[in-house]
Short mmCIF file of C-alpha atoms and ligand atoms in Angstrom, two decimals:
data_model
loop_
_atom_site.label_atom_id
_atom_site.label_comp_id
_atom_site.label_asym_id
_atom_site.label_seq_id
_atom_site.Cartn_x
_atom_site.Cartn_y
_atom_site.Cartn_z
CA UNK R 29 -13.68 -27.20 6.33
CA UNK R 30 -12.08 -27.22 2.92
CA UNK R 31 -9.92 -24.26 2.10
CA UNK R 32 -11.37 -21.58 -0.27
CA UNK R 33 -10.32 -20.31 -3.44
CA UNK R 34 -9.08 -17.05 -3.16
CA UNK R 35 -9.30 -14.46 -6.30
CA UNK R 36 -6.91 -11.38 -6.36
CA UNK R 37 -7.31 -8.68 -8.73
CA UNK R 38 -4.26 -7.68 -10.05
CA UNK R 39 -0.86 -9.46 -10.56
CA UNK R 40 2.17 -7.18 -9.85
CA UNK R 41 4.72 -8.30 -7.21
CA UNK R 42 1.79 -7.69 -4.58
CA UNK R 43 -0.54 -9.65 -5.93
CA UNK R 44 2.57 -12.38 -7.20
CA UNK R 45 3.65 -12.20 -3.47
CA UNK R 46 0.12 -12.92 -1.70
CA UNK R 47 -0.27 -15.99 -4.56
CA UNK R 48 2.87 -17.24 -2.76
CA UNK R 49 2.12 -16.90 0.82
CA UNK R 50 -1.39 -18.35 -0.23
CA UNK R 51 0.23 -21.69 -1.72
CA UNK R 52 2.09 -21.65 1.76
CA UNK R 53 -0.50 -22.76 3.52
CA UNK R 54 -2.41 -24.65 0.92
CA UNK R 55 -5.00 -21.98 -0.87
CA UNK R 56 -5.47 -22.11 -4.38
CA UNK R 57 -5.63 -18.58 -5.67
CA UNK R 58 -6.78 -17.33 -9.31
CA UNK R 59 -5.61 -14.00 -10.13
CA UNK R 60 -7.29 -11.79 -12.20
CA UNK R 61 -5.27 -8.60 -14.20
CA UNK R 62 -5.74 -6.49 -17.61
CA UNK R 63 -2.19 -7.29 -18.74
CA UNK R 64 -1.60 -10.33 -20.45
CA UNK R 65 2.55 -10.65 -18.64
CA UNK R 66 1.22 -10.24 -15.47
CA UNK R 67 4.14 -11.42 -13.33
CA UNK R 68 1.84 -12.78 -10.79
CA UNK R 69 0.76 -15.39 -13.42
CA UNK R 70 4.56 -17.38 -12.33
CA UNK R 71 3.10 -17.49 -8.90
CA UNK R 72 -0.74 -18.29 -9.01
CA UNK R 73 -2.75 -21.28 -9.96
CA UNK R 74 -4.88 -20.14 -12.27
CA UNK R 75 -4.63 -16.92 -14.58
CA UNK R 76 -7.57 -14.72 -16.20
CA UNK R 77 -6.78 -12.04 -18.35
CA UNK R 78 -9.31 -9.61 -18.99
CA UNK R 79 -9.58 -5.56 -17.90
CA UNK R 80 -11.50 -4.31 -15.05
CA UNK R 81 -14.76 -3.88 -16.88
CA UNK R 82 -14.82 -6.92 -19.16
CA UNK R 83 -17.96 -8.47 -17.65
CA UNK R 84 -17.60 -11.95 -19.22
CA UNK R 85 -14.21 -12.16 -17.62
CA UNK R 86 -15.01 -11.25 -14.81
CA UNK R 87 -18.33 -13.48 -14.24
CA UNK R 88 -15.66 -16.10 -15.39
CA UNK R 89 -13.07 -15.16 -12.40
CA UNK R 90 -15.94 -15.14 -9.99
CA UNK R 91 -17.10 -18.29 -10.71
CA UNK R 92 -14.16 -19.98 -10.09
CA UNK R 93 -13.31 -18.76 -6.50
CA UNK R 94 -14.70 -18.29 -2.83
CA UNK R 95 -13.55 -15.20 -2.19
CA UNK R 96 -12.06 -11.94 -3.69
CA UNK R 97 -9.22 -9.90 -2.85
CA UNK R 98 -6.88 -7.48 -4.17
CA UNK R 99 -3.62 -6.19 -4.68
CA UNK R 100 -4.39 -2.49 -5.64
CA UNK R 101 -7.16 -0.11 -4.14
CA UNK R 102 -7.72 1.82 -7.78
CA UNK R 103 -10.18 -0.47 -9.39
CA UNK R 104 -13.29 1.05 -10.41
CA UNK R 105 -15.38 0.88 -7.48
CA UNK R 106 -18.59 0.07 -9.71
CA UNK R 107 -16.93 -3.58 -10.68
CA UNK R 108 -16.12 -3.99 -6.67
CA UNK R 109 -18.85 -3.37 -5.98
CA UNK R 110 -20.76 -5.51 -8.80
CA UNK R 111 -18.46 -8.44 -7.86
CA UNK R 112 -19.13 -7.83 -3.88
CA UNK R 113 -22.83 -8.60 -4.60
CA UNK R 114 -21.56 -12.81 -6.27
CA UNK R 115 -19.18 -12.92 -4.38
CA UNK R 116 -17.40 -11.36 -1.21
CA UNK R 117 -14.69 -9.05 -1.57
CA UNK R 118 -12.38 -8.23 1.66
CA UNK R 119 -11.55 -5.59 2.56
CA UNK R 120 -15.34 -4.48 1.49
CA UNK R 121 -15.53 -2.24 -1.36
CA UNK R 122 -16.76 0.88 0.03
CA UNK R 123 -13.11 1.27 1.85
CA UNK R 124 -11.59 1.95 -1.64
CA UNK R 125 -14.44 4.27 -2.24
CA UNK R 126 -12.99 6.24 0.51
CA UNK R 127 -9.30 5.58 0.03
CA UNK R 128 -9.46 5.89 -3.78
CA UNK R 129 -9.51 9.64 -2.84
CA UNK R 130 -7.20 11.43 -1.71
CA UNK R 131 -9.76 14.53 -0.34
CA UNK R 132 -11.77 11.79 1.27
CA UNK R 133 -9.28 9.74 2.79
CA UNK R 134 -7.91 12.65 4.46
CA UNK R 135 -11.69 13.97 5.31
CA UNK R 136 -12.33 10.62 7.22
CA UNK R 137 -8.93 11.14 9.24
CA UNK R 138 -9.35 14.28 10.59
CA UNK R 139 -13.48 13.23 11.18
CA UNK R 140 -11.82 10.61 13.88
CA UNK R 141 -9.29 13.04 15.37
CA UNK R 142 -5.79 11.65 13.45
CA UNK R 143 -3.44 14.64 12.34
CA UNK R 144 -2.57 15.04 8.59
CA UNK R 145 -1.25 18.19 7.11
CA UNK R 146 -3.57 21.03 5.92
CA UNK R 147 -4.67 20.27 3.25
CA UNK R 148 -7.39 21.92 0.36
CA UNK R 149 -10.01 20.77 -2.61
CA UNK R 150 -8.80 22.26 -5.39
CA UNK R 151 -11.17 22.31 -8.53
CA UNK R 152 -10.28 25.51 -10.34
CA UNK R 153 -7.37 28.40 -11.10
CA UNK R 154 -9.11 30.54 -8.19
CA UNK R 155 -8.97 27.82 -5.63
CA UNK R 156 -5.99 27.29 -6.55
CA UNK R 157 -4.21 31.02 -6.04
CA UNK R 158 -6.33 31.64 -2.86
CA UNK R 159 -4.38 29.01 -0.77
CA UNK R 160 -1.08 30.58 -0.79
CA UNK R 161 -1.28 29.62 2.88
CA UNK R 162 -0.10 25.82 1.84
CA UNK R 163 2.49 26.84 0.00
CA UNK R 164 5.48 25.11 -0.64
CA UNK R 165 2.46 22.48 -0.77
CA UNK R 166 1.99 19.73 -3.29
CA UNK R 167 -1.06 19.66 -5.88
CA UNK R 168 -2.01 16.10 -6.17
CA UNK R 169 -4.46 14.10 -8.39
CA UNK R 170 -7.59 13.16 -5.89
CA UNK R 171 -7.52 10.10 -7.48
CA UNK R 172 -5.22 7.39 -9.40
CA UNK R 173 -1.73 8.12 -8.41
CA UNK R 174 1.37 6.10 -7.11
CA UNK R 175 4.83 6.60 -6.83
CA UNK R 176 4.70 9.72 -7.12
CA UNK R 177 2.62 10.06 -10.31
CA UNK R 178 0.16 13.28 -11.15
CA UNK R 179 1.94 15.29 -8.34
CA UNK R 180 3.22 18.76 -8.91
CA UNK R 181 5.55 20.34 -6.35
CA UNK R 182 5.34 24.16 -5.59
CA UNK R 183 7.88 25.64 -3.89
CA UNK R 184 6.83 29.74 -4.09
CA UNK R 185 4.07 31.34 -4.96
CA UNK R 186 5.32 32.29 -7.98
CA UNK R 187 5.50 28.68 -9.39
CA UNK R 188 1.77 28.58 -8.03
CA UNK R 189 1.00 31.14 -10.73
CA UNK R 190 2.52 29.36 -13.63
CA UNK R 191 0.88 26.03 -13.14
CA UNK R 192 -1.47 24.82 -15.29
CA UNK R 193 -3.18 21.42 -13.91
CA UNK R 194 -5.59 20.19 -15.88
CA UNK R 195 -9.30 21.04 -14.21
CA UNK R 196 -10.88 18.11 -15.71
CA UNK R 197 -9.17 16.02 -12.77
CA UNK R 198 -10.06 17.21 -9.56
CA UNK R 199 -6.82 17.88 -7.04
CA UNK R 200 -5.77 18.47 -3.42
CA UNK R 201 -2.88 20.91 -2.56
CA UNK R 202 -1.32 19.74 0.63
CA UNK R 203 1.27 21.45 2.40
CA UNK R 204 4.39 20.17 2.70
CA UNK R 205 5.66 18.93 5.76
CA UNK R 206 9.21 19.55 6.85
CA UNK R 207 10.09 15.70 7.16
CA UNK R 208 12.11 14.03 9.46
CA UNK R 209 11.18 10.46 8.92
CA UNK R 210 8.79 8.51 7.29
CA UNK R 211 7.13 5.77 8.89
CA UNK R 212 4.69 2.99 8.26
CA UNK R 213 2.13 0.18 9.99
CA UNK R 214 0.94 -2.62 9.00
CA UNK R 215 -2.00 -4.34 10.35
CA UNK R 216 -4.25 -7.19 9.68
CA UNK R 217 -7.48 -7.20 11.55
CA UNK R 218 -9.07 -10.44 11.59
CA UNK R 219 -12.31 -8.92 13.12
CA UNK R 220 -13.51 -6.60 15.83
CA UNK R 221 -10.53 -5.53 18.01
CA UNK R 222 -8.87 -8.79 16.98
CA UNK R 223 -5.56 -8.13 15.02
CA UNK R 224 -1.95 -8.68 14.56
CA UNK R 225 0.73 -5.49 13.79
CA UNK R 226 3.74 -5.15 13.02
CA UNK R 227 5.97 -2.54 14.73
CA UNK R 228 6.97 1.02 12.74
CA UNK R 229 8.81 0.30 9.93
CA UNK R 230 11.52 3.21 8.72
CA UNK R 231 10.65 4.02 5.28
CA UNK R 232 13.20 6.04 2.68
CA UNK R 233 11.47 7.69 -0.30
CA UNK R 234 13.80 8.80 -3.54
CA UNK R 235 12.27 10.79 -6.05
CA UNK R 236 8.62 10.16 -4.20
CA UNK R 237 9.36 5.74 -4.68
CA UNK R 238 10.17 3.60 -1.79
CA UNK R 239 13.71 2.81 -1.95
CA UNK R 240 14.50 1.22 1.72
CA UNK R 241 12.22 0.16 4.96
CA UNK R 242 13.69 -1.19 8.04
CA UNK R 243 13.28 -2.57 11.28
CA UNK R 244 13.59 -1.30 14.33
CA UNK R 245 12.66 2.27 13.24
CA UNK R 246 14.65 4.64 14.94
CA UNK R 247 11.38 6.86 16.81
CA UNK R 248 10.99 8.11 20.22
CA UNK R 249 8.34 5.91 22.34
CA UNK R 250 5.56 8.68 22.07
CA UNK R 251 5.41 8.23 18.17
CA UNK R 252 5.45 4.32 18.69
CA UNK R 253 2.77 4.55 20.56
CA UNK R 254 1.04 6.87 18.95
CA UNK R 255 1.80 5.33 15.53
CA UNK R 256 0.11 2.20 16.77
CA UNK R 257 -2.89 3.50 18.33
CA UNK R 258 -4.16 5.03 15.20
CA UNK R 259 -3.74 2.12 13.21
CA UNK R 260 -5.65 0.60 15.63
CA UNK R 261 -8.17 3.23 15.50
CA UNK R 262 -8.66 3.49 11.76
CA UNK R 263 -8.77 -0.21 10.94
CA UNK R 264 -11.70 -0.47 13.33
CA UNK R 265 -13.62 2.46 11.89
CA UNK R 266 -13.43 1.16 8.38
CA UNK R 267 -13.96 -2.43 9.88
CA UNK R 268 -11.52 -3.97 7.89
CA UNK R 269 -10.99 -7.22 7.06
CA UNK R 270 -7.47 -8.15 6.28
CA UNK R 271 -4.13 -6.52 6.23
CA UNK R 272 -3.54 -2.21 6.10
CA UNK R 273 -0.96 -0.23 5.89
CA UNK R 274 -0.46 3.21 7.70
CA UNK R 275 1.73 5.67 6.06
CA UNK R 276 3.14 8.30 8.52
CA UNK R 277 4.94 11.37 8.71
CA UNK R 278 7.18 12.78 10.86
CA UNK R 279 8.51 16.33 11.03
CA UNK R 280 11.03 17.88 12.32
CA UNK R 281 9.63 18.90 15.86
CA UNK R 282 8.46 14.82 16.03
CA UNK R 283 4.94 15.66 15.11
CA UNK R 284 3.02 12.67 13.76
CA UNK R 285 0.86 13.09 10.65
CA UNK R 286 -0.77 10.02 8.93
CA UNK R 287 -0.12 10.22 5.18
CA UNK R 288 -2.02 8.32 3.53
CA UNK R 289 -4.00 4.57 4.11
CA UNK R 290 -3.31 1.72 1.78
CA UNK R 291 -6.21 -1.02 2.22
CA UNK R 292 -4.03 -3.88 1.10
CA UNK R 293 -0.65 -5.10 1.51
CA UNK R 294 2.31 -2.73 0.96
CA UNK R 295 6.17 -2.14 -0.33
CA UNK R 296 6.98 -1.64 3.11
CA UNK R 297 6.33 -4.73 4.71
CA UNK R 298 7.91 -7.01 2.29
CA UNK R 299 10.37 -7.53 4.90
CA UNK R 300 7.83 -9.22 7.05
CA UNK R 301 8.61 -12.28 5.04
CA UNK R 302 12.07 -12.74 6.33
CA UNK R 303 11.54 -11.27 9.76
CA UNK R 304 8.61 -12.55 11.50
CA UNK R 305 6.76 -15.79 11.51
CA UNK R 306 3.99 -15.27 9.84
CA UNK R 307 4.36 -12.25 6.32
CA UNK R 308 1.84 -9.43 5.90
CA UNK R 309 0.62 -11.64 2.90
CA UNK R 310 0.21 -14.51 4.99
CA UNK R 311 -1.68 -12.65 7.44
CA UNK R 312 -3.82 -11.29 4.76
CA UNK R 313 -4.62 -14.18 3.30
CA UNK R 314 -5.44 -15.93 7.15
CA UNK R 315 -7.44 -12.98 7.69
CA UNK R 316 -9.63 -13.23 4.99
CA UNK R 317 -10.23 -16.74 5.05
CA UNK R 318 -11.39 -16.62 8.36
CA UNK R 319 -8.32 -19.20 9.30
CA UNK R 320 -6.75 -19.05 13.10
CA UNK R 321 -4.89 -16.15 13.83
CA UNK R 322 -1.08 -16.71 15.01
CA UNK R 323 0.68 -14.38 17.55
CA UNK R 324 3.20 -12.34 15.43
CA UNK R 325 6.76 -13.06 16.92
CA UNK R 326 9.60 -11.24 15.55
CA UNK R 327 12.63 -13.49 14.15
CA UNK R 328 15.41 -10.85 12.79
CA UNK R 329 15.80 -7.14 12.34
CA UNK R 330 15.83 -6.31 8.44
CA UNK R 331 16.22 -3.98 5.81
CA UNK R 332 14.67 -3.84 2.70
CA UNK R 333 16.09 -2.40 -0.48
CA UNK R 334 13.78 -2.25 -3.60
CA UNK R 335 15.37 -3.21 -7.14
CA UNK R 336 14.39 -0.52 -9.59
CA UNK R 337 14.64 -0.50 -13.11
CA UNK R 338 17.85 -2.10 -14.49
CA UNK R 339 19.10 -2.14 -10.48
CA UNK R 340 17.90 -5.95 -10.46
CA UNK R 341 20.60 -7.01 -13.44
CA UNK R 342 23.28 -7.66 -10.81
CA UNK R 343 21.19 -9.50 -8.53
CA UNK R 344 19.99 -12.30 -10.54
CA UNK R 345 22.35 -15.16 -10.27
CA UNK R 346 24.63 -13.52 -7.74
CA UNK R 347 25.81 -15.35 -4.57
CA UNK R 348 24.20 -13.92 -1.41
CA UNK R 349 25.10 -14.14 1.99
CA UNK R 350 22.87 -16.70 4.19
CA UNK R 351 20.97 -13.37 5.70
CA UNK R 352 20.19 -12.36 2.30
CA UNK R 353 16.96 -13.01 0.61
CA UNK R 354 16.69 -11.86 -3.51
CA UNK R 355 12.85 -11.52 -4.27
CA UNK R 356 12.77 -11.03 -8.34
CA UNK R 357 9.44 -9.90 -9.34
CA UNK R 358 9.98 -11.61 -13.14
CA UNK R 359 8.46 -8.58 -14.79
CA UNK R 360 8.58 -9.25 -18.68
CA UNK R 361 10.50 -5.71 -19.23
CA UNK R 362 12.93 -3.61 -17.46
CA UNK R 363 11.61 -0.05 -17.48
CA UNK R 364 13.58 2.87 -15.18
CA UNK R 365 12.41 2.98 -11.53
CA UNK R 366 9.81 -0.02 -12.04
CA UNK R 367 9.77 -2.14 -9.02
CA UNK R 368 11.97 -4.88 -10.57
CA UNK R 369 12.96 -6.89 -7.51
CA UNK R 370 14.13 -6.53 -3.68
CA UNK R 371 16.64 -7.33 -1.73
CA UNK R 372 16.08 -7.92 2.20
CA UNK R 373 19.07 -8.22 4.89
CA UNK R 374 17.99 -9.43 8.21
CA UNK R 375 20.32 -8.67 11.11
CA UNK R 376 19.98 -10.64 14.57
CA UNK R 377 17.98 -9.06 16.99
P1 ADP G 25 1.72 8.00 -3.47
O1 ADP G 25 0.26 7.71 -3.47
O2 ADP G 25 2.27 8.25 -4.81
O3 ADP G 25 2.50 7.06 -2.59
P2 ADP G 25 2.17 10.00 -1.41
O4 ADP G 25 1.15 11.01 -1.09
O5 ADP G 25 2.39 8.93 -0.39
O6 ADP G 25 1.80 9.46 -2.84
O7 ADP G 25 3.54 10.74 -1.71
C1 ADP G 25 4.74 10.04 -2.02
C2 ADP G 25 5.89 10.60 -1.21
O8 ADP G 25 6.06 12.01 -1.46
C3 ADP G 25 5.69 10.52 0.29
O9 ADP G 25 6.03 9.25 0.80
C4 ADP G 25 6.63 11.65 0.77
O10 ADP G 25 7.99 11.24 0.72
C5 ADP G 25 6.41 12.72 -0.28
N1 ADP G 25 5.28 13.60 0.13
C6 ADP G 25 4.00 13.50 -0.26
N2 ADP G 25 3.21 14.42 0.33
C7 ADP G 25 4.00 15.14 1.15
C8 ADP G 25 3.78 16.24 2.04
N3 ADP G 25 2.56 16.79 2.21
N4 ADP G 25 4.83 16.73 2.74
C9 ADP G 25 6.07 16.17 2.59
N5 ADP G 25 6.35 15.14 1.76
C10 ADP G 25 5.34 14.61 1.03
MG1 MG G 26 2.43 6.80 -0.53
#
């Protein structure tokens, strides 16, 4: 069989870093993304510029490739969907229906018995002050945010009274979780009950951004288990196709809570490149393509440390030790707390 084409939608470092593990094992990829220094254009073969509704470009992406992937779950689910009936698209399109919202996402969790923290639809002012029972909680957009981005801490009820979130966005107010840890999975299912994970990876959020993941997180053997059963159990309910990521909490009385589902590859696992013989991107990128699936065998320990902002300056051109590996992302501009670059360490197991 002659390897496919693969098209990914969006070029940031996710999409940049899938490109590369594709070329690894001799896949052409095109990538397809509505800004013109797209850092994932250093890494591809072939770059399209166009944005997510541009039908021309688009047709023009999909004719040039087998198969369609991405490297972000927030594009419009009418062009996935569109594109899904040319050409395939893994994972399927109606996953980032469900994970494009927040409400929903957590609405399918609970539906198949995994924990997540109360949590409410909030539409108006008076849904809003009648769930003083999540407070301190934290009113997020149902849709379209990141890092961080359209969330709104509230600490006392009082601060619930002088908010003013703009209704035309629809929100959820979770409650906040007194965290111990944070902790993540990643999976790639290659089909029913066949898959390769990775083990927990310790994540370290600063002002709501991944700053460091490592392995071996430091969990009792109830939450490893535990943490690994429901990624099992979710990847085969969406019947995914490729590689997921979990994200978990953990409180202080070591109750486990999934956070939120990421249907592609993730910050988190970046170290998987360094640490294991075959990289979450790799895997992907297998999975989709239908190519044999390798047992995962762990080389290293790591730890991960994201470059953000003007963070990556010192890195470039500095001498690193032979269990250091500089990833630099080549974004066009340096802008505070943008994922610039990382830095992973691996340790001997
Ligand atoms: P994003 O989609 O921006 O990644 P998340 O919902 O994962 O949004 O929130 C980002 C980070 O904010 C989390 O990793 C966690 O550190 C913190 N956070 C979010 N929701 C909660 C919560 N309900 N309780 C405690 N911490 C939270
Ligand atoms: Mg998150």
């Amino acid at each position: 069989m002659i390897n496919p084409i693969i098209g990914i939608i969006g070029g940031g470092q996710l999409g940049s870093l899938l490109a590369k593990a594709a070329k690894k094992i001799d896949i052409k990829s095109v990538i397809f993304c509505d800004d013109i220094n797209s850092p994932a254009k250093n890494f591809s073969d072939e770059f399209i510029y166009g944005s997510y509704d541009n039908e021309d470009k688009i047709n023009e992406f999909i004719e040039k490739v087998d198969l369609i992937t991405f490297e972000f779950e927030n594009i419009p689910y009418e062009t996935l969907k569109k594109i899904n009936k040319n050409k395939k698209v893994l994972p399927h399109p109606k996953i980032n229906l469900l994970t494009q919202n927040r409400l929903r996402e957590k609405d399918f969790l609970n539906k198949i018995n995994i924990n997540t923290t109360e949590y409410a639809s909030i539409r108006n002012d008076k849904d809003l002050k009648s769930k003083i029972n999540l407070i301190p909680g934290i009113l997020k957009t149902c849709t379209m945010g990141y890092d961080g981005k359209g969330q709104y801490r509230i600490n006392s009820v009082e601060k619930l009274n002088n908010l003013n979130p703009d209704f035309n966005n629809e929100f959820i107010l979770e409650k906040i979780i007194d965290l111990k840890k944070e902790i993540s999975i990643i999976i790639t299912r290659f089909s029913k009950t066949k898959y390769e994970m990775y083990e927990p990876i310790e994540n370290i959020h600063e002002d709501q951004i991944l700053k460091y993941s490592k392995i071996p997180a430091e969990i009792n053997e109830n939450i490893f288990e535990k943490s690994r059963e429901w990624a099992i159990k979710i990847a085969e309910e969406l019947d995914y196709i490729g590689t997921l990521c979990v994200e978990y909490f953990i409180d202080k009385n070591d109750n486990l809570y999934v956070n939120e589902i990421a249907p592609r590859v993730h910050n988190s696992g970046h170290l998987t490149i360094n640490t294991h013989n075959i990289s979450q991107f790799e895997n992907h990128i297998r999975a989709i393509c239908s190519l044999p699936q390798i047992k995962l065998k762990k080389n290293f320990n790591a730890k991960m440390i994201n470059l953000l902002g003007d963070n990556i300056i010192s890195y470039r051109g500095k001498k690193l030790n032979d269990n250091e590996y500089f990833f630099d992302y080549l974004k066009k501009d340096i802008k505070k707390k943008r994922k610039m670059g990382h830095l992973t360490i691996t340790e001997k197991i």
